mmCIF file of C-alpha atoms and ligand atoms in Angstrom:
data_model
loop_
_atom_site.group_PDB
_atom_site.id
_atom_site.type_symbol
_atom_site.label_atom_id
_atom_site.label_comp_id
_atom_site.label_asym_id
_atom_site.label_seq_id
_atom_site.Cartn_x
_atom_site.Cartn_y
_atom_site.Cartn_z
ATOM 1 C CA UNK A 233 0.001 0.145 0.451
ATOM 2 C CA UNK A 234 1.629 3.737 -0.709
ATOM 3 C CA UNK A 235 2.744 5.227 2.153
ATOM 4 C CA UNK A 236 0.763 8.372 0.621
ATOM 5 C CA UNK A 237 -2.519 8.974 -1.507
ATOM 6 C CA UNK A 238 -4.270 5.626 -1.369
ATOM 7 C CA UNK A 239 -6.392 5.620 -5.124
ATOM 8 C CA UNK A 240 -9.535 4.240 -4.067
ATOM 9 C CA UNK A 241 -12.302 3.267 -6.755
ATOM 10 C CA UNK A 242 -14.876 5.637 -5.757
ATOM 11 C CA UNK A 243 -18.397 4.317 -6.073
ATOM 12 C CA UNK A 244 -21.414 6.537 -6.192
ATOM 13 C CA UNK A 245 -24.806 4.571 -4.497
ATOM 14 C CA UNK A 246 -28.557 5.781 -4.308
ATOM 15 C CA UNK A 247 -30.891 5.025 -1.797
ATOM 16 C CA UNK A 248 -32.526 2.468 -1.747
ATOM 17 C CA UNK A 249 -30.237 -0.392 -3.088
ATOM 18 C CA UNK A 250 -27.662 1.425 -1.725
ATOM 19 C CA UNK A 251 -27.693 1.869 1.719
ATOM 20 C CA UNK A 252 -26.494 -2.218 1.673
ATOM 21 C CA UNK A 253 -23.944 -2.309 -0.336
ATOM 22 C CA UNK A 254 -22.206 1.447 1.693
ATOM 23 C CA UNK A 255 -23.284 -0.766 4.949
ATOM 24 C CA UNK A 256 -21.724 -3.490 3.619
ATOM 25 C CA UNK A 257 -19.088 -1.436 2.619
ATOM 26 C CA UNK A 258 -18.830 0.021 6.238
ATOM 27 C CA UNK A 259 -18.807 -3.179 7.867
ATOM 28 C CA UNK A 260 -15.289 -4.587 5.506
ATOM 29 C CA UNK A 261 -13.254 -1.810 7.066
ATOM 30 C CA UNK A 262 -13.895 0.403 4.048
ATOM 31 C CA UNK A 263 -14.305 4.750 3.868
ATOM 32 C CA UNK A 264 -18.859 5.967 2.657
ATOM 33 C CA UNK A 265 -19.224 9.423 3.155
ATOM 34 C CA UNK A 266 -22.973 9.679 3.622
ATOM 35 C CA UNK A 267 -25.398 12.568 4.329
ATOM 36 C CA UNK A 268 -26.754 13.637 7.466
ATOM 37 C CA UNK A 269 -29.094 16.211 7.879
ATOM 38 C CA UNK A 270 -26.398 18.846 9.111
ATOM 39 C CA UNK A 271 -23.356 18.100 6.608
ATOM 40 C CA UNK A 272 -21.801 14.835 4.602
ATOM 41 C CA UNK A 273 -19.872 12.844 6.780
ATOM 42 C CA UNK A 274 -17.054 10.491 6.024
ATOM 43 C CA UNK A 275 -17.286 7.256 7.463
ATOM 44 C CA UNK A 276 -14.955 4.241 9.405
ATOM 45 C CA UNK A 277 -16.052 0.896 11.114
ATOM 46 C CA UNK A 278 -15.467 3.265 14.980
ATOM 47 C CA UNK A 279 -14.415 0.205 16.333
ATOM 48 C CA UNK A 280 -11.443 -0.700 13.698
ATOM 49 C CA UNK A 281 -8.181 0.999 14.102
ATOM 50 C CA UNK A 282 -6.770 0.907 10.574
ATOM 51 C CA UNK A 283 -10.804 2.073 8.677
ATOM 52 C CA UNK A 284 -10.405 5.318 11.214
ATOM 53 C CA UNK A 285 -6.672 5.820 10.369
ATOM 54 C CA UNK A 286 -8.006 6.184 6.605
ATOM 55 C CA UNK A 287 -10.317 8.404 7.677
ATOM 56 C CA UNK A 288 -8.185 10.754 8.319
ATOM 57 C CA UNK A 289 -5.381 10.018 4.942
ATOM 58 C CA UNK A 290 -8.310 10.659 2.708
ATOM 59 C CA UNK A 291 -9.476 13.578 3.977
ATOM 60 C CA UNK A 292 -5.053 14.519 4.478
ATOM 61 C CA UNK A 293 -5.711 16.311 8.195
ATOM 62 C CA UNK A 294 -1.659 16.274 9.047
ATOM 63 C CA UNK A 295 -3.051 16.090 12.788
ATOM 64 C CA UNK A 296 -5.293 13.886 14.759
ATOM 65 C CA UNK A 297 -8.614 15.797 15.463
ATOM 66 C CA UNK A 298 -10.708 13.493 17.537
ATOM 67 C CA UNK A 299 -13.987 11.674 15.585
ATOM 68 C CA UNK A 300 -17.610 12.294 16.150
ATOM 69 C CA UNK A 301 -19.425 8.489 16.202
ATOM 70 C CA UNK A 302 -22.638 7.702 14.205
ATOM 71 C CA UNK A 303 -24.796 5.663 15.989
ATOM 72 C CA UNK A 304 -29.232 5.326 15.130
ATOM 73 C CA UNK A 305 -29.530 5.639 18.975
ATOM 74 C CA UNK A 306 -28.857 6.305 22.483
ATOM 75 C CA UNK A 307 -28.850 2.436 23.323
ATOM 76 C CA UNK A 308 -26.520 1.783 20.422
ATOM 77 C CA UNK A 309 -23.767 3.977 22.613
ATOM 78 C CA UNK A 310 -24.446 1.593 25.887
ATOM 79 C CA UNK A 311 -21.043 0.553 26.973
ATOM 80 C CA UNK A 312 -19.480 3.484 24.687
ATOM 81 C CA UNK A 313 -20.291 6.371 26.883
ATOM 82 C CA UNK A 314 -21.456 7.232 30.579
ATOM 83 C CA UNK A 315 -24.631 9.649 30.568
ATOM 84 C CA UNK A 316 -24.236 12.428 33.714
ATOM 85 C CA UNK A 317 -28.312 13.405 34.283
ATOM 86 C CA UNK A 318 -27.788 16.023 31.688
ATOM 87 C CA UNK A 319 -26.189 14.558 28.911
ATOM 88 C CA UNK A 320 -29.144 12.085 29.836
ATOM 89 C CA UNK A 321 -31.943 15.844 29.372
ATOM 90 C CA UNK A 322 -30.364 16.875 26.243
ATOM 91 C CA UNK A 323 -30.185 13.096 24.636
ATOM 92 C CA UNK A 324 -34.151 12.761 26.068
ATOM 93 C CA UNK A 325 -35.001 16.299 24.202
ATOM 94 C CA UNK A 326 -32.454 17.180 20.700
ATOM 95 C CA UNK A 327 -31.596 13.069 19.969
ATOM 96 C CA UNK A 328 -32.301 12.599 17.053
ATOM 97 C CA UNK A 329 -30.786 15.971 14.886
ATOM 98 C CA UNK A 330 -28.274 18.508 15.447
ATOM 99 C CA UNK A 331 -26.582 18.535 18.847
ATOM 100 C CA UNK A 332 -22.897 16.266 19.349
ATOM 101 C CA UNK A 333 -21.767 15.479 23.137
ATOM 102 C CA UNK A 334 -18.946 14.969 24.282
ATOM 103 C CA UNK A 335 -19.160 11.973 27.019
ATOM 104 C CA UNK A 336 -16.996 10.336 29.088
ATOM 105 C CA UNK A 337 -15.636 6.934 27.770
ATOM 106 C CA UNK A 338 -16.679 4.232 29.248
ATOM 107 C CA UNK A 339 -14.122 1.345 30.847
ATOM 108 C CA UNK A 340 -12.576 -1.275 28.294
ATOM 109 C CA UNK A 341 -15.119 0.758 25.665
ATOM 110 C CA UNK A 342 -14.765 -1.132 21.713
ATOM 111 C CA UNK A 343 -13.683 2.145 20.833
ATOM 112 C CA UNK A 344 -10.461 2.316 18.559
ATOM 113 C CA UNK A 345 -7.991 5.154 20.395
ATOM 114 C CA UNK A 346 -7.927 6.889 17.149
ATOM 115 C CA UNK A 347 -11.690 8.121 17.171
ATOM 116 C CA UNK A 348 -10.830 10.144 20.354
ATOM 117 C CA UNK A 349 -7.464 11.070 20.254
ATOM 118 C CA UNK A 350 -6.365 9.521 23.139
ATOM 119 C CA UNK A 351 -8.526 11.672 24.711
ATOM 120 C CA UNK A 352 -10.660 10.432 28.334
ATOM 121 C CA UNK A 353 -14.590 11.292 26.173
ATOM 122 C CA UNK A 354 -15.373 10.976 23.274
ATOM 123 C CA UNK A 355 -18.111 12.661 20.584
ATOM 124 C CA UNK A 356 -21.224 11.247 20.267
ATOM 125 C CA UNK A 357 -24.441 11.625 17.139
ATOM 126 C CA UNK A 358 -27.722 10.179 16.879
ATOM 127 C CA UNK A 359 -28.596 12.162 13.539
ATOM 128 C CA UNK A 360 -31.958 12.475 11.960
ATOM 129 C CA UNK A 361 -32.140 12.187 8.454
ATOM 130 C CA UNK A 362 -34.088 9.188 7.101
ATOM 131 C CA UNK A 363 -31.194 7.509 5.154
ATOM 132 C CA UNK A 364 -28.609 8.189 7.965
ATOM 133 C CA UNK A 365 -30.807 6.244 10.480
ATOM 134 C CA UNK A 366 -31.210 3.221 7.938
ATOM 135 C CA UNK A 367 -27.289 3.133 6.933
ATOM 136 C CA UNK A 368 -26.286 3.229 10.834
ATOM 137 C CA UNK A 369 -29.254 0.089 11.857
ATOM 138 C CA UNK A 370 -27.653 -2.108 8.907
ATOM 139 C CA UNK A 371 -24.499 -1.111 9.573
ATOM 140 C CA UNK A 372 -24.521 -2.429 13.072
ATOM 141 C CA UNK A 373 -21.366 -0.771 14.876
ATOM 142 C CA UNK A 374 -20.480 3.143 15.953
ATOM 143 C CA UNK A 375 -19.395 4.609 13.076
ATOM 144 C CA UNK A 376 -16.135 7.442 13.499
ATOM 145 C CA UNK A 377 -17.211 10.333 11.047
ATOM 146 C CA UNK A 378 -15.215 13.779 10.585
ATOM 147 C CA UNK A 379 -17.318 16.224 7.786
ATOM 148 C CA UNK A 380 -17.031 15.229 4.041
ATOM 149 C CA UNK A 381 -14.023 17.663 3.383
ATOM 150 C CA UNK A 382 -10.452 17.853 2.585
ATOM 151 C CA UNK A 383 -9.104 18.967 5.241
ATOM 152 C CA UNK A 384 -9.240 23.226 5.237
ATOM 153 C CA UNK A 385 -11.653 22.862 2.823
ATOM 154 C CA UNK A 386 -15.461 23.819 3.748
ATOM 155 C CA UNK A 387 -18.252 20.984 4.993
ATOM 156 C CA UNK A 388 -20.096 19.361 1.994
ATOM 157 C CA UNK A 389 -24.120 19.009 2.126
ATOM 158 C CA UNK A 390 -24.177 17.841 -1.046
ATOM 159 C CA UNK A 391 -22.888 14.349 -3.020
ATOM 160 C CA UNK A 392 -21.148 16.675 -5.853
ATOM 161 C CA UNK A 393 -19.378 18.392 -3.245
ATOM 162 C CA UNK A 394 -17.744 15.520 -1.600
ATOM 163 C CA UNK A 395 -16.706 13.994 -4.616
ATOM 164 C CA UNK A 396 -15.227 17.464 -6.047
ATOM 165 C CA UNK A 397 -13.017 16.567 -2.443
ATOM 166 C CA UNK A 398 -12.536 13.353 -2.454
ATOM 167 C CA UNK A 399 -13.099 11.179 -5.440
ATOM 168 C CA UNK A 400 -11.034 8.772 -5.808
ATOM 169 C CA UNK A 401 -9.464 8.724 -1.857
ATOM 170 C CA UNK A 402 -13.178 7.144 -0.761
ATOM 171 C CA UNK A 403 -14.863 4.011 -1.262
ATOM 172 C CA UNK A 404 -18.445 5.254 -2.296
ATOM 173 C CA UNK A 405 -20.240 8.197 -1.339
ATOM 174 C CA UNK A 406 -24.246 7.107 -0.687
ATOM 175 C CA UNK A 407 -26.515 10.134 -2.430
ATOM 176 C CA UNK A 408 -29.579 11.615 -0.242
ATOM 177 C CA UNK A 409 -29.737 15.167 -1.858
ATOM 178 C CA UNK A 410 -28.831 18.256 0.098
ATOM 179 C CA UNK A 411 -29.003 17.773 3.712
ATOM 180 C CA UNK A 412 -32.143 19.757 4.795
ATOM 181 C CA UNK A 413 -29.356 22.315 7.508
ATOM 182 C CA UNK A 414 -26.092 22.537 5.822
ATOM 183 C CA UNK A 415 -24.000 23.481 8.923
ATOM 184 C CA UNK A 416 -22.717 20.863 10.926
ATOM 185 C CA UNK A 417 -23.872 19.982 14.887
ATOM 186 C CA UNK A 418 -23.473 21.854 17.557
ATOM 187 C CA UNK A 419 -21.602 20.508 20.065
ATOM 188 C CA UNK A 420 -21.382 20.372 23.980
ATOM 189 C CA UNK A 421 -19.857 18.723 26.923
ATOM 190 C CA UNK A 422 -22.284 18.643 28.997
ATOM 191 C CA UNK A 423 -21.584 18.511 33.245
ATOM 192 C CA UNK A 424 -21.724 21.409 33.347
ATOM 193 C CA UNK A 425 -23.143 21.739 29.415
ATOM 194 C CA UNK A 426 -20.458 23.499 27.776
ATOM 195 C CA UNK A 427 -21.232 25.114 24.478
ATOM 196 C CA UNK A 428 -17.664 23.864 22.440
ATOM 197 C CA UNK A 429 -19.208 25.045 18.578
ATOM 198 C CA UNK A 430 -22.036 26.488 17.959
ATOM 199 C CA UNK A 431 -24.024 25.357 14.876
ATOM 200 C CA UNK A 432 -27.319 23.706 13.564
ATOM 201 C CA UNK A 433 -30.099 23.667 17.050
ATOM 202 C CA UNK A 434 -29.762 27.193 18.500
ATOM 203 C CA UNK A 435 -28.123 28.186 21.780
ATOM 204 C CA UNK A 436 -31.758 29.819 22.559
ATOM 205 C CA UNK A 437 -32.844 25.597 22.589
ATOM 206 C CA UNK A 438 -30.404 24.121 24.614
ATOM 207 C CA UNK A 439 -30.833 27.155 27.454
ATOM 208 C CA UNK A 440 -34.644 25.982 27.063
ATOM 209 C CA UNK A 441 -33.924 22.664 27.975
ATOM 210 C CA UNK A 442 -31.125 23.060 30.758
ATOM 211 C CA UNK A 443 -32.755 26.071 32.431
ATOM 212 C CA UNK A 444 -29.715 28.373 33.032
ATOM 213 C CA UNK A 445 -26.775 30.308 30.531
ATOM 214 C CA UNK A 446 -24.456 28.276 28.695
ATOM 215 C CA UNK A 447 -21.190 29.200 28.995
ATOM 216 C CA UNK A 448 -19.138 28.769 25.507
ATOM 217 C CA UNK A 449 -15.921 27.189 25.386
ATOM 218 C CA UNK A 450 -13.616 30.341 24.404
ATOM 219 C CA UNK A 451 -9.608 28.617 24.956
ATOM 220 C CA UNK A 452 -8.168 29.429 21.650
ATOM 221 C CA UNK A 453 -8.505 26.809 18.872
ATOM 222 C CA UNK A 454 -10.284 24.827 21.546
ATOM 223 C CA UNK A 455 -12.611 22.842 18.750
ATOM 224 C CA UNK A 456 -10.138 24.115 15.843
ATOM 225 C CA UNK A 457 -7.460 21.307 16.790
ATOM 226 C CA UNK A 458 -8.333 20.291 20.270
ATOM 227 C CA UNK A 459 -4.962 18.062 19.820
ATOM 228 C CA UNK A 460 -2.989 21.673 21.227
ATOM 229 C CA UNK A 461 -5.278 21.265 24.659
ATOM 230 C CA UNK A 462 -2.571 20.173 27.333
ATOM 231 C CA UNK A 463 -5.721 18.148 28.298
ATOM 232 C CA UNK A 464 -4.225 15.890 25.129
ATOM 233 C CA UNK A 465 -3.597 12.658 26.063
ATOM 234 C CA UNK A 466 0.571 12.901 26.572
ATOM 235 C CA UNK A 467 2.145 10.012 28.520
ATOM 236 C CA UNK A 468 4.368 10.231 32.229
ATOM 237 C CA UNK A 469 7.425 9.773 31.510
ATOM 238 C CA UNK A 470 9.764 11.365 28.620
ATOM 239 C CA UNK A 471 9.626 11.109 24.977
ATOM 240 C CA UNK A 472 12.377 11.174 22.929
ATOM 241 C CA UNK A 473 11.430 11.248 18.837
ATOM 242 C CA UNK A 474 13.682 10.210 15.983
ATOM 243 C CA UNK A 475 16.146 7.581 18.088
ATOM 244 C CA UNK A 476 17.208 3.753 16.456
ATOM 245 C CA UNK A 477 16.878 0.593 18.561
ATOM 246 C CA UNK A 478 20.526 1.034 19.174
ATOM 247 C CA UNK A 479 21.367 4.676 20.336
ATOM 248 C CA UNK A 480 17.822 3.070 22.791
ATOM 249 C CA UNK A 481 19.746 1.800 25.707
ATOM 250 C CA UNK A 482 17.297 1.427 28.732
ATOM 251 C CA UNK A 483 13.858 3.441 27.049
ATOM 252 C CA UNK A 484 11.043 0.839 26.350
ATOM 253 C CA UNK A 485 11.918 2.227 22.618
ATOM 254 C CA UNK A 486 8.409 1.770 19.800
ATOM 255 C CA UNK A 487 9.454 0.144 16.791
ATOM 256 C CA UNK A 488 8.985 1.454 13.247
ATOM 257 C CA UNK A 489 9.160 -1.590 10.853
ATOM 258 C CA UNK A 490 12.966 -3.110 10.271
ATOM 259 C CA UNK A 491 13.686 -0.740 13.409
ATOM 260 C CA UNK A 492 12.341 -3.265 16.400
ATOM 261 C CA UNK A 493 11.285 -2.563 19.671
ATOM 262 C CA UNK A 494 9.826 -3.097 23.077
ATOM 263 C CA UNK A 495 6.557 -2.770 21.649
ATOM 264 C CA UNK A 496 6.359 -1.659 17.626
ATOM 265 C CA UNK A 497 3.730 0.604 15.834
ATOM 266 C CA UNK A 498 4.241 -0.884 12.526
ATOM 267 C CA UNK A 499 6.136 -4.077 11.786
ATOM 268 C CA UNK A 500 6.143 -4.492 8.120
ATOM 269 C CA UNK A 501 6.259 -0.398 8.254
ATOM 270 C CA UNK A 502 2.308 0.799 7.250
ATOM 271 C CA UNK A 503 1.657 4.070 8.078
ATOM 272 C CA UNK A 504 -2.058 3.206 8.286
ATOM 273 C CA UNK A 505 -1.521 0.113 10.396
ATOM 274 C CA UNK A 506 1.358 2.769 11.988
ATOM 275 C CA UNK A 507 -1.224 5.494 12.717
ATOM 276 C CA UNK A 508 -3.959 2.249 14.238
ATOM 277 C CA UNK A 509 -2.131 1.144 16.787
ATOM 278 C CA UNK A 510 -0.315 5.119 18.211
ATOM 279 C CA UNK A 511 -2.628 5.504 20.589
ATOM 280 C CA UNK A 512 -2.299 2.216 22.573
ATOM 281 C CA UNK A 513 1.510 1.848 22.173
ATOM 282 C CA UNK A 514 1.855 5.102 23.998
ATOM 283 C CA UNK A 515 0.011 3.333 27.033
ATOM 284 C CA UNK A 516 1.346 0.566 26.722
ATOM 285 C CA UNK A 517 5.118 1.918 26.814
ATOM 286 C CA UNK A 518 4.466 4.248 28.685
ATOM 287 C CA UNK A 519 2.914 1.926 31.933
ATOM 288 C CA UNK A 520 6.077 0.213 30.588
ATOM 289 C CA UNK A 521 8.269 2.885 30.958
ATOM 290 C CA UNK A 522 7.048 3.890 34.260
ATOM 291 C CA UNK A 523 7.002 0.118 36.070
ATOM 292 C CA UNK A 524 10.861 0.179 35.148
ATOM 293 C CA UNK A 525 11.865 4.443 36.345
ATOM 294 C CA UNK A 526 13.250 5.294 32.292
ATOM 295 C CA UNK A 527 11.667 6.857 28.864
ATOM 296 C CA UNK A 528 9.835 6.559 25.780
ATOM 297 C CA UNK A 529 12.350 6.752 22.587
ATOM 298 C CA UNK A 530 10.528 5.905 19.273
ATOM 299 C CA UNK A 531 11.459 5.501 16.071
ATOM 300 C CA UNK A 532 11.822 7.714 13.111
ATOM 301 C CA UNK A 533 9.247 7.780 11.328
ATOM 302 C CA UNK A 534 8.789 9.349 7.694
ATOM 303 C CA UNK A 535 7.305 12.732 7.320
ATOM 304 C CA UNK A 536 4.546 11.910 5.230
ATOM 305 C CA UNK A 537 1.146 11.074 3.865
ATOM 306 C CA UNK A 538 -0.263 9.701 8.119
ATOM 307 C CA UNK A 539 3.599 9.947 9.034
ATOM 308 C CA UNK A 540 2.601 13.603 9.057
ATOM 309 C CA UNK A 541 -0.194 13.230 11.311
ATOM 310 C CA UNK A 542 2.077 10.932 13.999
ATOM 311 C CA UNK A 543 5.056 13.368 13.579
ATOM 312 C CA UNK A 544 2.862 16.239 15.106
ATOM 313 C CA UNK A 545 1.205 13.948 17.505
ATOM 314 C CA UNK A 546 5.247 12.766 19.094
ATOM 315 C CA UNK A 547 6.240 15.918 19.236
ATOM 316 C CA UNK A 548 3.330 17.063 21.755
ATOM 317 C CA UNK A 549 3.701 14.130 22.985
ATOM 318 C CA UNK A 550 8.052 14.900 23.351
ATOM 319 C CA UNK A 551 7.500 18.851 24.782
ATOM 320 C CA UNK A 552 8.561 19.809 27.650
ATOM 321 C CA UNK A 553 6.231 19.329 30.213
HETATM 322 O O1 LIG B 787 -23.115 17.295 11.665
HETATM 323 C C1 LIG B 787 -21.761 16.865 12.257
HETATM 324 O O2 LIG B 787 -21.342 17.482 13.308
HETATM 325 C C2 LIG B 787 -20.925 16.481 10.993
HETATM 326 C C3 LIG B 787 -21.237 15.762 10.548
HETATM 327 C C4 LIG B 787 -21.031 14.753 9.885
HETATM 328 O O3 LIG B 787 -22.052 14.015 11.842
HETATM 329 N N1 LIG B 787 -19.907 16.324 12.019
HETATM 330 C C5 LIG B 787 -18.490 17.032 11.892
HETATM 331 O O4 LIG B 787 -17.662 16.231 12.625
HETATM 332 O O5 LIG B 787 -18.691 18.275 11.946
HETATM 333 P P1 LIG B 787 -16.469 17.640 12.171
HETATM 334 O O6 LIG B 787 -14.618 16.331 12.454
HETATM 335 O O7 LIG B 787 -15.916 18.418 10.745
HETATM 336 O O8 LIG B 787 -16.184 18.416 13.808
HETATM 337 C C6 LIG B 787 -16.516 17.393 14.811
HETATM 338 C C7 LIG B 787 -15.942 18.167 15.921
HETATM 339 C C8 LIG B 787 -13.770 18.762 15.682
HETATM 340 O O9 LIG B 787 -14.375 19.808 15.564
HETATM 341 C C9 LIG B 787 -13.545 18.522 17.139
HETATM 342 O O10 LIG B 787 -12.669 18.704 17.671
HETATM 343 C C10 LIG B 787 -14.498 18.376 18.384
HETATM 344 O O11 LIG B 787 -15.622 18.061 16.974
HETATM 345 N N2 LIG B 787 -14.623 17.064 19.670
HETATM 346 C C11 LIG B 787 -14.100 15.403 19.252
HETATM 347 N N3 LIG B 787 -14.110 15.337 19.269
HETATM 348 C C12 LIG B 787 -14.311 15.726 20.518
HETATM 349 C C13 LIG B 787 -13.930 15.250 21.739
HETATM 350 N N4 LIG B 787 -13.926 14.666 22.857
HETATM 351 N N5 LIG B 787 -13.445 16.067 23.254
HETATM 352 C C14 LIG B 787 -13.534 17.976 21.774
HETATM 353 N N6 LIG B 787 -14.003 17.978 21.533
HETATM 354 C C15 LIG B 787 -14.334 17.108 20.127
HETATM 355 MG MG1 LIG B 788 -15.392 19.150 9.590
#
């Protein structure tokens, strides 16, 4: 597989018969753009790390922003997240609909750590669009989906917008016509409620249900680049990048390809596999290094394709704290 810009034949699927095909592709680890009532999302099986890594590759994202997980109803979230009282209230009132809730991740959740970019919280949403509902029910697994546009471009509200940006980079687009809302979902972190992004659900409607004003999180870059937050996962020990196993000394070494380590991101040197394994492997190396009273070293990762996002994340993890 090429390190960057994997070529895919992009099918243009239409309902009703195209829905089953879209579900089959998603269950097989494929990338399928589908319409919600807000904008088109670029979906992948949220429990499949390689499929999630391929989302970042297709979008050309230079960093691992956490993604929104889509499910057909609240029951489908059991075992994945925990609901507080406000989360419960907002879900009751506004789902299905253009509201995303950022909730604490359940212990041993089946979600790939790449979905949350290693955060202990995950953004979840139940879209209202009938076609999204039908597709998610058929898939029967949580579907991670950012807006289906290349990184840095505007969100797509029609299937042809998706194709303009992503043809040849995804497996299919399910054409459901134009999105009704055309604006991304409103994002709230509840208990106590903080507004992370204004969107398709009006702030006034949220406040009416909660019975009070909702504070906005005004930290610069809060939602645009959550990877820059201090709360983002960072190992508790020191981390050095671009080190070969032969120079690793007593550290816990994270290998890549031919450069073997105590743990490895990808034995075959595959950047998609490395991205899928990144957060899991960092957690593991952190625990081993803490137990041994040493630090972490990481092999040189080529700075192309998903390697750029991996290096971006490693640089943050290696910054002095
Ligand atoms: O309407 C929408 O929300 C569309 C459709 C496809 O559902 N999706 C969408 O996804 O807009 P995306 O990836 O373009 O934006 C998701 C936003 C990002 O700004 C991300 O930083 C934020 O959600 N986010 C995700 N998980 C988060 C978390 N755990 N904490 C804080 N912010 C989070
Ligand atoms: Mg977006």
